PDB file of C-alpha atoms in Angstrom:
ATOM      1  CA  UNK A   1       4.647 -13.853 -33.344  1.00  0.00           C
ATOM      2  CA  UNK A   2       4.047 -11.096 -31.269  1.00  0.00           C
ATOM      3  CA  UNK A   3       1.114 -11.522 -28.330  1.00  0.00           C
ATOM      4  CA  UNK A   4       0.711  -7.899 -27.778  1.00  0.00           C
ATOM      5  CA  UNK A   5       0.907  -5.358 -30.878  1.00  0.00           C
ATOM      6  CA  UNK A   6       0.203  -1.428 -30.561  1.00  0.00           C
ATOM      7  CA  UNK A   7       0.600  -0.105 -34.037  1.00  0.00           C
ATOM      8  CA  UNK A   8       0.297   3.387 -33.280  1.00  0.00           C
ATOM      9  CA  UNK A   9       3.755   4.371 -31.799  1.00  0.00           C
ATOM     10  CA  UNK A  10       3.050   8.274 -31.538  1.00  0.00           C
ATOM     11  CA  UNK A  11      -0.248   9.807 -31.110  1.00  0.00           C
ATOM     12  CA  UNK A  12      -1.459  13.447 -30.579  1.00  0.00           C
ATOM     13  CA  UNK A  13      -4.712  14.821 -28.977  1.00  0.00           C
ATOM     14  CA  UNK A  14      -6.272  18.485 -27.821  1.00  0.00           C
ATOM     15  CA  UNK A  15      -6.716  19.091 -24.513  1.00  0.00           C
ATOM     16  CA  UNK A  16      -9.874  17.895 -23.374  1.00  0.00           C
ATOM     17  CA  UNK A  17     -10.584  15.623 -26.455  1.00  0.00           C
ATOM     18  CA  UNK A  18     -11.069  11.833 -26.327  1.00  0.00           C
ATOM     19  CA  UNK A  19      -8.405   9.776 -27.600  1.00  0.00           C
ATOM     20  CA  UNK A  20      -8.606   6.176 -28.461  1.00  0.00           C
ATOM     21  CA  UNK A  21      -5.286   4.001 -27.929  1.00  0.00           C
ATOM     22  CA  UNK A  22      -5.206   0.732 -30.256  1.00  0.00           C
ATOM     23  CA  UNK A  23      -4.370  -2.816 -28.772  1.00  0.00           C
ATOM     24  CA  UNK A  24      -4.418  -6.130 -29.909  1.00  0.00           C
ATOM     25  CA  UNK A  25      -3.337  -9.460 -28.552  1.00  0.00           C
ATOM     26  CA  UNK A  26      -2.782 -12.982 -30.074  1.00  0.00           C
ATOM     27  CA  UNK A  27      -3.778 -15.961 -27.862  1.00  0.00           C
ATOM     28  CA  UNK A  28      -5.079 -19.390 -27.593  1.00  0.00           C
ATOM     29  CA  UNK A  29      -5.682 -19.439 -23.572  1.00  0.00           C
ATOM     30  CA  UNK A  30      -9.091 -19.121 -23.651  1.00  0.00           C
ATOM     31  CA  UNK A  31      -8.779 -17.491 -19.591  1.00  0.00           C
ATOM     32  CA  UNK A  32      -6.574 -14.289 -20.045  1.00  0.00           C
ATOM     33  CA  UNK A  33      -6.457 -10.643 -18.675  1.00  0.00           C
ATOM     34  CA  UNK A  34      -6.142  -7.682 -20.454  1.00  0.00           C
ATOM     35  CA  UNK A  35      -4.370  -4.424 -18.720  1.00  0.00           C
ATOM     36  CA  UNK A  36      -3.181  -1.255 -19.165  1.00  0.00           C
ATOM     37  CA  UNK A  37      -0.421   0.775 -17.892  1.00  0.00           C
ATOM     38  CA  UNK A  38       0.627   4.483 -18.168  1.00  0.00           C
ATOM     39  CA  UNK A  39       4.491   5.372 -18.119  1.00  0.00           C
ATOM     40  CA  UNK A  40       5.518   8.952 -17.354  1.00  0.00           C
ATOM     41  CA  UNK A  41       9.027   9.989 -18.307  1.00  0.00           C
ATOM     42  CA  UNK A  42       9.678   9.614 -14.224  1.00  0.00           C
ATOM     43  CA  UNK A  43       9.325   5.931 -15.412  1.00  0.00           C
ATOM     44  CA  UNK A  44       7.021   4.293 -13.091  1.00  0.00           C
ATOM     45  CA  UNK A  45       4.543   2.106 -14.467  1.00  0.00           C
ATOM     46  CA  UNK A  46       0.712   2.880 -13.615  1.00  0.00           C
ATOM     47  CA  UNK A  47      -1.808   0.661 -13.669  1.00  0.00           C
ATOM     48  CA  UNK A  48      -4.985   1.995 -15.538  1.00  0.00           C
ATOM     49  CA  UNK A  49      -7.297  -0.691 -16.014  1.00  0.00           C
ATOM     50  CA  UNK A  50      -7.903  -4.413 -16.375  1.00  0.00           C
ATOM     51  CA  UNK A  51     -10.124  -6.408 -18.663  1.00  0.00           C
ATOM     52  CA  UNK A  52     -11.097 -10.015 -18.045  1.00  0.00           C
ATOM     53  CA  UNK A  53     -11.692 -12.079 -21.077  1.00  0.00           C
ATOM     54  CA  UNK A  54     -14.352 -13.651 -19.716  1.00  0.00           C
ATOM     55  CA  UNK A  55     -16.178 -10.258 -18.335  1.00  0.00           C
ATOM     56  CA  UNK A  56     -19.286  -8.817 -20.128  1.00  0.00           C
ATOM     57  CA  UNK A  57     -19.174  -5.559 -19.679  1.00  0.00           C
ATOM     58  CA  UNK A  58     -16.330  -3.180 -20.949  1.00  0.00           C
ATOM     59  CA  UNK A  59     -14.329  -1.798 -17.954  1.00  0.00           C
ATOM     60  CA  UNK A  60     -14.350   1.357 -17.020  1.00  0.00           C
ATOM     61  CA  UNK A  61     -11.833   3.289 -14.081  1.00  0.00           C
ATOM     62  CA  UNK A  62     -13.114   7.530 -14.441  1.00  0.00           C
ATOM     63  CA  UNK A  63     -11.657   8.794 -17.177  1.00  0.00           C
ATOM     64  CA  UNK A  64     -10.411   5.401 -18.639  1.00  0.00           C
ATOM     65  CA  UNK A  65     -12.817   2.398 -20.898  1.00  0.00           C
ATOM     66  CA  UNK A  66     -11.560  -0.389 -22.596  1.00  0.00           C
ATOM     67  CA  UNK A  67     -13.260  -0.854 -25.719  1.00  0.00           C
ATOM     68  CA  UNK A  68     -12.882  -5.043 -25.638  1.00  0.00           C
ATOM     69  CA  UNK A  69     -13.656  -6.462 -28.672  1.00  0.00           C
ATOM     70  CA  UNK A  70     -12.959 -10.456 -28.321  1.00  0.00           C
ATOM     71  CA  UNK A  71     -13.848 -11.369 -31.789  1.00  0.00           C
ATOM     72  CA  UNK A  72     -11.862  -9.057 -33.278  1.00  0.00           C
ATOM     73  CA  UNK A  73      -8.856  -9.894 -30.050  1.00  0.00           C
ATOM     74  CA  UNK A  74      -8.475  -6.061 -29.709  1.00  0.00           C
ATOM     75  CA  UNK A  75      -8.055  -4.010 -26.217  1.00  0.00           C
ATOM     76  CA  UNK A  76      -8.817  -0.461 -27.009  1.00  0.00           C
ATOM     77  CA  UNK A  77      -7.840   2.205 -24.277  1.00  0.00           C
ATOM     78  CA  UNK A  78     -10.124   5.062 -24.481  1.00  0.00           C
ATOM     79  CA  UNK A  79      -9.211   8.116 -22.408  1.00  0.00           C
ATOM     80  CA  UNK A  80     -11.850  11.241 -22.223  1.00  0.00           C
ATOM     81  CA  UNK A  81     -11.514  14.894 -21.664  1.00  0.00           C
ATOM     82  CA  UNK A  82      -7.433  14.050 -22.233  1.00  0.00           C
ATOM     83  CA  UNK A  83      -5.412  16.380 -19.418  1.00  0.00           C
ATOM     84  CA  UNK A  84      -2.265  17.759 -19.890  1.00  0.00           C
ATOM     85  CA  UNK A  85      -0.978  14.951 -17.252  1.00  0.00           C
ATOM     86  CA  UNK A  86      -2.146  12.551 -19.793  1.00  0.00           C
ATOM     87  CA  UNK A  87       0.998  12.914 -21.799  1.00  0.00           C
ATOM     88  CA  UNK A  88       2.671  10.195 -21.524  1.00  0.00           C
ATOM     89  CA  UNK A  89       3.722   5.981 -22.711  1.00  0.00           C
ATOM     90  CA  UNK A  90       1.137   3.822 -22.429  1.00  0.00           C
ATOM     91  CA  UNK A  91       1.300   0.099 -22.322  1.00  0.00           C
ATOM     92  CA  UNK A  92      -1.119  -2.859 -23.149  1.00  0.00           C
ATOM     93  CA  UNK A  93      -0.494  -6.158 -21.485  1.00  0.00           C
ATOM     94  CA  UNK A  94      -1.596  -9.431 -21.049  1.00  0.00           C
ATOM     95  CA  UNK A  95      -1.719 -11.963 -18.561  1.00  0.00           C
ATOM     96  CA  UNK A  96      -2.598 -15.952 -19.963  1.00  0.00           C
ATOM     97  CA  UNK A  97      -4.155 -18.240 -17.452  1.00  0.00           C
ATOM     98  CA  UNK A  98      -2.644 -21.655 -18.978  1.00  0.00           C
ATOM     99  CA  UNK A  99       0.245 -21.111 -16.374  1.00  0.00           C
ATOM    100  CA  UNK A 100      -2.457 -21.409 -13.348  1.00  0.00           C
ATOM    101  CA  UNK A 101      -0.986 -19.195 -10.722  1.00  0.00           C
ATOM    102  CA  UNK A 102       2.290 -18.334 -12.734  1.00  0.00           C
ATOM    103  CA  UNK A 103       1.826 -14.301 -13.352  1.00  0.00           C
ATOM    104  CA  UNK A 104       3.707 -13.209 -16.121  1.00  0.00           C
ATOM    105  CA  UNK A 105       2.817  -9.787 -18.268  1.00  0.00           C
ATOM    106  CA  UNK A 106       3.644  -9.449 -21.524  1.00  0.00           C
ATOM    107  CA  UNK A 107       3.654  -6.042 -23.068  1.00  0.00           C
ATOM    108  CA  UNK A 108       3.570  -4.414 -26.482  1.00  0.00           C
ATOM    109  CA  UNK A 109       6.010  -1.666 -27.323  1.00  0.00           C
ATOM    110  CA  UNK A 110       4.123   1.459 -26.427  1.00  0.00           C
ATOM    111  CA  UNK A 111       2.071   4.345 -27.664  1.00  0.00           C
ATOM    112  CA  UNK A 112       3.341   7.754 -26.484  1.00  0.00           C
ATOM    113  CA  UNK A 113       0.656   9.859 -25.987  1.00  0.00           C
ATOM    114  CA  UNK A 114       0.650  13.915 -26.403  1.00  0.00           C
ATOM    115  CA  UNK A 115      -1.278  16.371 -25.132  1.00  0.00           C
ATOM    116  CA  UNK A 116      -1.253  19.718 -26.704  1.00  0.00           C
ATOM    117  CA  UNK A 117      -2.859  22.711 -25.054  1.00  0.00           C
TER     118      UNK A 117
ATOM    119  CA  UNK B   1      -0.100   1.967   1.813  1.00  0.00           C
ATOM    120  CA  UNK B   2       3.236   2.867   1.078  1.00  0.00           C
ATOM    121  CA  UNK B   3       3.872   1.662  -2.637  1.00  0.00           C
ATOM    122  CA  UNK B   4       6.558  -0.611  -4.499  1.00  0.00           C
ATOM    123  CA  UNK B   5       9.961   1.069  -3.556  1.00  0.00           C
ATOM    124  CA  UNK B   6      13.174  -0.259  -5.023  1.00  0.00           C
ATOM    125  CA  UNK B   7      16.790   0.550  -4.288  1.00  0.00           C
ATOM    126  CA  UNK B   8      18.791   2.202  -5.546  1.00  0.00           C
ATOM    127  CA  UNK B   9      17.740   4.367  -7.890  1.00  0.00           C
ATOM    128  CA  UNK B  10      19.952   4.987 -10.080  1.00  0.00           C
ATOM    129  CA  UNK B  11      23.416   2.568 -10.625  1.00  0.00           C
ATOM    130  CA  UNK B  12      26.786   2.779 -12.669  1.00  0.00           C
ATOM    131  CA  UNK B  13      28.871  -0.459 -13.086  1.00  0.00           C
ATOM    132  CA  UNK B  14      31.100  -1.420 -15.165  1.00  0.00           C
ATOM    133  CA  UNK B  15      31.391  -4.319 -17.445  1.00  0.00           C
ATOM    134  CA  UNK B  16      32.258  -7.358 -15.606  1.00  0.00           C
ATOM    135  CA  UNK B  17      31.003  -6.389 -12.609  1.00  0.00           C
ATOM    136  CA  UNK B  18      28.278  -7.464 -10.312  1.00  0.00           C
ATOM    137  CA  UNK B  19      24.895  -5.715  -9.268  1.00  0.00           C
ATOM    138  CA  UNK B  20      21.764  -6.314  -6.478  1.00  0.00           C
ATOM    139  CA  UNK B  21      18.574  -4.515  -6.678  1.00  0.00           C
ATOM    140  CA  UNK B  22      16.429  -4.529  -3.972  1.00  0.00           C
ATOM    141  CA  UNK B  23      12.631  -4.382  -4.048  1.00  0.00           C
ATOM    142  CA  UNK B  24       9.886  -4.415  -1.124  1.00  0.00           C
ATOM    143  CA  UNK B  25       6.793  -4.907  -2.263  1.00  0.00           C
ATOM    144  CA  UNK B  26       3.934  -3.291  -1.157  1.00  0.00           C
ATOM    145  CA  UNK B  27       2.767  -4.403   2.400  1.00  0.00           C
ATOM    146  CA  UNK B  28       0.482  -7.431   2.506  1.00  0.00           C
ATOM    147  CA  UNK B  29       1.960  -8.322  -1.139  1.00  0.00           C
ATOM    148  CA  UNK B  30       3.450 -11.681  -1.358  1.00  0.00           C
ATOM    149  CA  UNK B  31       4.337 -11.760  -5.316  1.00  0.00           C
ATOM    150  CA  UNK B  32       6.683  -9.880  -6.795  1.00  0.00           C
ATOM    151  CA  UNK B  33       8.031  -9.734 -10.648  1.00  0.00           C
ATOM    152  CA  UNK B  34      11.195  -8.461 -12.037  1.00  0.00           C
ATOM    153  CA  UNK B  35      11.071  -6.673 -15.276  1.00  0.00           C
ATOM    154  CA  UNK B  36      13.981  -5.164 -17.601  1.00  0.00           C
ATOM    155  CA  UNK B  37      12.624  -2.543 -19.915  1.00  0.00           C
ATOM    156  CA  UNK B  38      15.307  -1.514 -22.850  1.00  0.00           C
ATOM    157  CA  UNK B  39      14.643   0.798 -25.932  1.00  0.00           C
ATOM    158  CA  UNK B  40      15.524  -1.962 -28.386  1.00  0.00           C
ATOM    159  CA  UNK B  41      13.330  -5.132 -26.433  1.00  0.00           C
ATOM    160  CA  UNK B  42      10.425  -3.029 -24.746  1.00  0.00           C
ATOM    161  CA  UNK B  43       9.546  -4.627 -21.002  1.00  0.00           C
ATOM    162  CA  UNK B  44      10.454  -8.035 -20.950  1.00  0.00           C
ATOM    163  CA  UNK B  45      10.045 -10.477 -17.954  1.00  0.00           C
ATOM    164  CA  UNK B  46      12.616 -11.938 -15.554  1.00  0.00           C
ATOM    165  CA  UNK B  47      11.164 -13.527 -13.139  1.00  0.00           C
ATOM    166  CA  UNK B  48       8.090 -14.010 -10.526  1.00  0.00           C
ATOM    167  CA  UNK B  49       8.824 -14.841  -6.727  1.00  0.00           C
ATOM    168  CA  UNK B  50       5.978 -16.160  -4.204  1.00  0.00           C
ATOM    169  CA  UNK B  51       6.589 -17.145  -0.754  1.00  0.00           C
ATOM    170  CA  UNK B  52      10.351 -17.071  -1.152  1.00  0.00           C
ATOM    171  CA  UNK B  53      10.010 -19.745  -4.581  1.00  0.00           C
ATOM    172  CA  UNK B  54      10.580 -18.558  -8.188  1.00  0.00           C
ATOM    173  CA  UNK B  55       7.561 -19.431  -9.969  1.00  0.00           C
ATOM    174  CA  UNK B  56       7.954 -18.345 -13.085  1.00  0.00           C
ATOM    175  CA  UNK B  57      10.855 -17.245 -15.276  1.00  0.00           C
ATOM    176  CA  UNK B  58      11.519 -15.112 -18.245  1.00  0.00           C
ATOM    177  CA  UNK B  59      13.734 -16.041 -20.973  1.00  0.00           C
ATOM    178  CA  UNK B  60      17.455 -14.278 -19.535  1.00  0.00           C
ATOM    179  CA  UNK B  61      20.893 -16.146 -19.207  1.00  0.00           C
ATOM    180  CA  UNK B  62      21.698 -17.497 -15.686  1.00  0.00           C
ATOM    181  CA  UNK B  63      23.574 -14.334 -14.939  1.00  0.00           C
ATOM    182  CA  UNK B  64      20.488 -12.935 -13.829  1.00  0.00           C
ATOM    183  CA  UNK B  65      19.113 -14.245 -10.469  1.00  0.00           C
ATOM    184  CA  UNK B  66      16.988 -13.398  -7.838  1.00  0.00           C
ATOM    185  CA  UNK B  67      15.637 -13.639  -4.342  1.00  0.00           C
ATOM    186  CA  UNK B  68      12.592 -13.440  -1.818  1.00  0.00           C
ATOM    187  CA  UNK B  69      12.983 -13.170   1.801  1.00  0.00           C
ATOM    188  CA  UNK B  70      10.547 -14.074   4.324  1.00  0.00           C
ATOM    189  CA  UNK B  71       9.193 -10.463   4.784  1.00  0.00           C
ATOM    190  CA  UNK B  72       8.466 -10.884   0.404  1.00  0.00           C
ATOM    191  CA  UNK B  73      11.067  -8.313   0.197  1.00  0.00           C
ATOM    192  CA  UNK B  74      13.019  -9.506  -2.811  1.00  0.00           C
ATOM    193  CA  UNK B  75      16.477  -8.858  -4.704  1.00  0.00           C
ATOM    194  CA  UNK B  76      18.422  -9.356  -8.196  1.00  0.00           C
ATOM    195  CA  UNK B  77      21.281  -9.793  -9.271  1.00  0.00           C
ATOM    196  CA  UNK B  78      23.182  -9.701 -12.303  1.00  0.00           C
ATOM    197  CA  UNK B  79      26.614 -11.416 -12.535  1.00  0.00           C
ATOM    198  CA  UNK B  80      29.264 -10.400 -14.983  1.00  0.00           C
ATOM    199  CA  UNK B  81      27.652  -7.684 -16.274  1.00  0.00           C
ATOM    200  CA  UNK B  82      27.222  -6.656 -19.828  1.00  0.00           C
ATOM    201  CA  UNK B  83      26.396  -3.214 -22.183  1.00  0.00           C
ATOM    202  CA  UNK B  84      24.010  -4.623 -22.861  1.00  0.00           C
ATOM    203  CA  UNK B  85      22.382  -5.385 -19.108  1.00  0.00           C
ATOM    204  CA  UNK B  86      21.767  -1.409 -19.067  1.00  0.00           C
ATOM    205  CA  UNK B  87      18.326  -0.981 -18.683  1.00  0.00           C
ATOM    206  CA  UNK B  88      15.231   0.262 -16.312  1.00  0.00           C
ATOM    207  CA  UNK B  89      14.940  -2.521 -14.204  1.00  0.00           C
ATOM    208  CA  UNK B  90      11.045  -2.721 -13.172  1.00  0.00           C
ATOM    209  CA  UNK B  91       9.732  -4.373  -9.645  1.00  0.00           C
ATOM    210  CA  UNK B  92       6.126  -5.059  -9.284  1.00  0.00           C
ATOM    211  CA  UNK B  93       4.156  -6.944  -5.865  1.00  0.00           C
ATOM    212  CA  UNK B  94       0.401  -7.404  -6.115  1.00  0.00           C
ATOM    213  CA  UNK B  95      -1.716  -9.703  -3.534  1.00  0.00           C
ATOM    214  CA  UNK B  96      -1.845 -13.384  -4.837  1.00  0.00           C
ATOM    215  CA  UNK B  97      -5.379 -13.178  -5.681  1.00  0.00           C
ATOM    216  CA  UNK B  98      -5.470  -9.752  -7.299  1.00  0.00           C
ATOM    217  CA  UNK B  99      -5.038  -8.907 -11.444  1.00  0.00           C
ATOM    218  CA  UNK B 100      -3.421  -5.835 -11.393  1.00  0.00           C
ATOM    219  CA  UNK B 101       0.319  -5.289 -10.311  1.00  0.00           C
ATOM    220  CA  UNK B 102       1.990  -2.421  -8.682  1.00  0.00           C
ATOM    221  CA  UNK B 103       4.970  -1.384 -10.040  1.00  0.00           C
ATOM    222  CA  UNK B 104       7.875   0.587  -8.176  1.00  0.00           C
ATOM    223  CA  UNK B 105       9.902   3.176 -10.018  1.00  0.00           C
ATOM    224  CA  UNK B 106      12.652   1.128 -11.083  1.00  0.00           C
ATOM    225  CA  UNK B 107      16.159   1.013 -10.720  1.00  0.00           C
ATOM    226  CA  UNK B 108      18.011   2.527 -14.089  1.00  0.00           C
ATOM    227  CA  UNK B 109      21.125   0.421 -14.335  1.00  0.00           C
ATOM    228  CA  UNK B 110      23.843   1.799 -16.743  1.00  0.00           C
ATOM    229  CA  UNK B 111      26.854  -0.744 -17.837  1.00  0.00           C
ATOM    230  CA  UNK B 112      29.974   1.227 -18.838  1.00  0.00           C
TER     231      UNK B 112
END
């Protein structure tokens, strides 16, 4: 089954509009981390944000939230006043605890985001 | 702070051969993670180095290996390459305690 599904694999937005990137995750580690990344066609991978599963309050990095919903396991990205930079792949990840200081990401497949002027 | 770098950038081999990437990790950094990222599978993991041990490893063949020096530079290699093996091979370092890894801007590997 997969741990990290993005079901939107294209999505379009006006310049300076909000757009709101869908994650969600399957786990049973009740410690786990929640991140996302942004991939330009250079392909390097930028980190945007990180969730805890155990933090209360939704994080926030400028222009980037995470809606968290635990309940529901989903990892919304939410990105305001979208730029024309903004255009790009973006990643959701997660990290599980279970494997104490083992780091290992797992990512979903990607939502390519456009910006239109 | 100088970011993730990883050399070379760009690589042409052909089938059968052998390949090393290098990565050095952003300074102060002592884990670093290999990823291969394909159309077809998306960014899967290879493999996480600390202090010079593999602690963690993706689901590859043995053909792919790595490395981590003293200085937490570290290296891969792939042995007997395949069409398949052609990919954007991903480095990333973050410090031990930290969440969030730093990724370099890969090395795109093409098998001919």
């Amino acid at each position: 089954a997969q741990k990290i599904t993005q079901t939107q694999p294209g999505m379009f937005v006006q310049e300076k509009e909000a757009v709101t990137l869908d994650c969600t995750y399957d786990t049973s580690d009740p410690s786990y981390g929640l991140f996302w990344y942004k991939q330009p066609s250079s392909g390097e991978m930028i980190f945007l944000i990180y969730q805890g599963s155990y933090d209360q309050q939704n994080a926030t990095e400028g222009r980037y939230s995470l809606n968290f919903q635990k309940a529901r396991k989903s990892a919304n990205l939410v990105i305001s006043a979208s730029q024309l930079g903004d255009s790009a792949m973006y990643f959701c990840a997660m990290r599980e605890y279970s494997g104490g200081s083992n780091y290992k990401l797992t990512f979903g497949k990607g939502t390519l985001l456009t910006v239109n002027p | 702070k100088a970011g993730v770098t990883q050399t070379p950038r760009y690589l042409i081999k052909t089938r059968g051969q052998q390949v090393t990437l290098s990565c050095s990790p952003i300074s102060g950094h002592r884990s670093v993670s290999w990823y291969q990222q394909t159309p077809g599978q998306g960014l899967q993991f290879l493999f996480e180095y600390f202090s010079e041990t593999q602690r963690n490893k993706g689901n590859f063949p043995g053909r792919f290996s790595g490395r981590q020096f003293s200085n937490s530079r570290s290296e891969m290699n792939v042995s007997t390459l395949e069409l398949g093996d052609s990919a954007l091979y991903l480095c990333a370092s973050r410090w031990n305690r930290g969440n969030e890894q730093y990724f370099g801007p890969g090395t795109r590997l093409t098998v001919t």
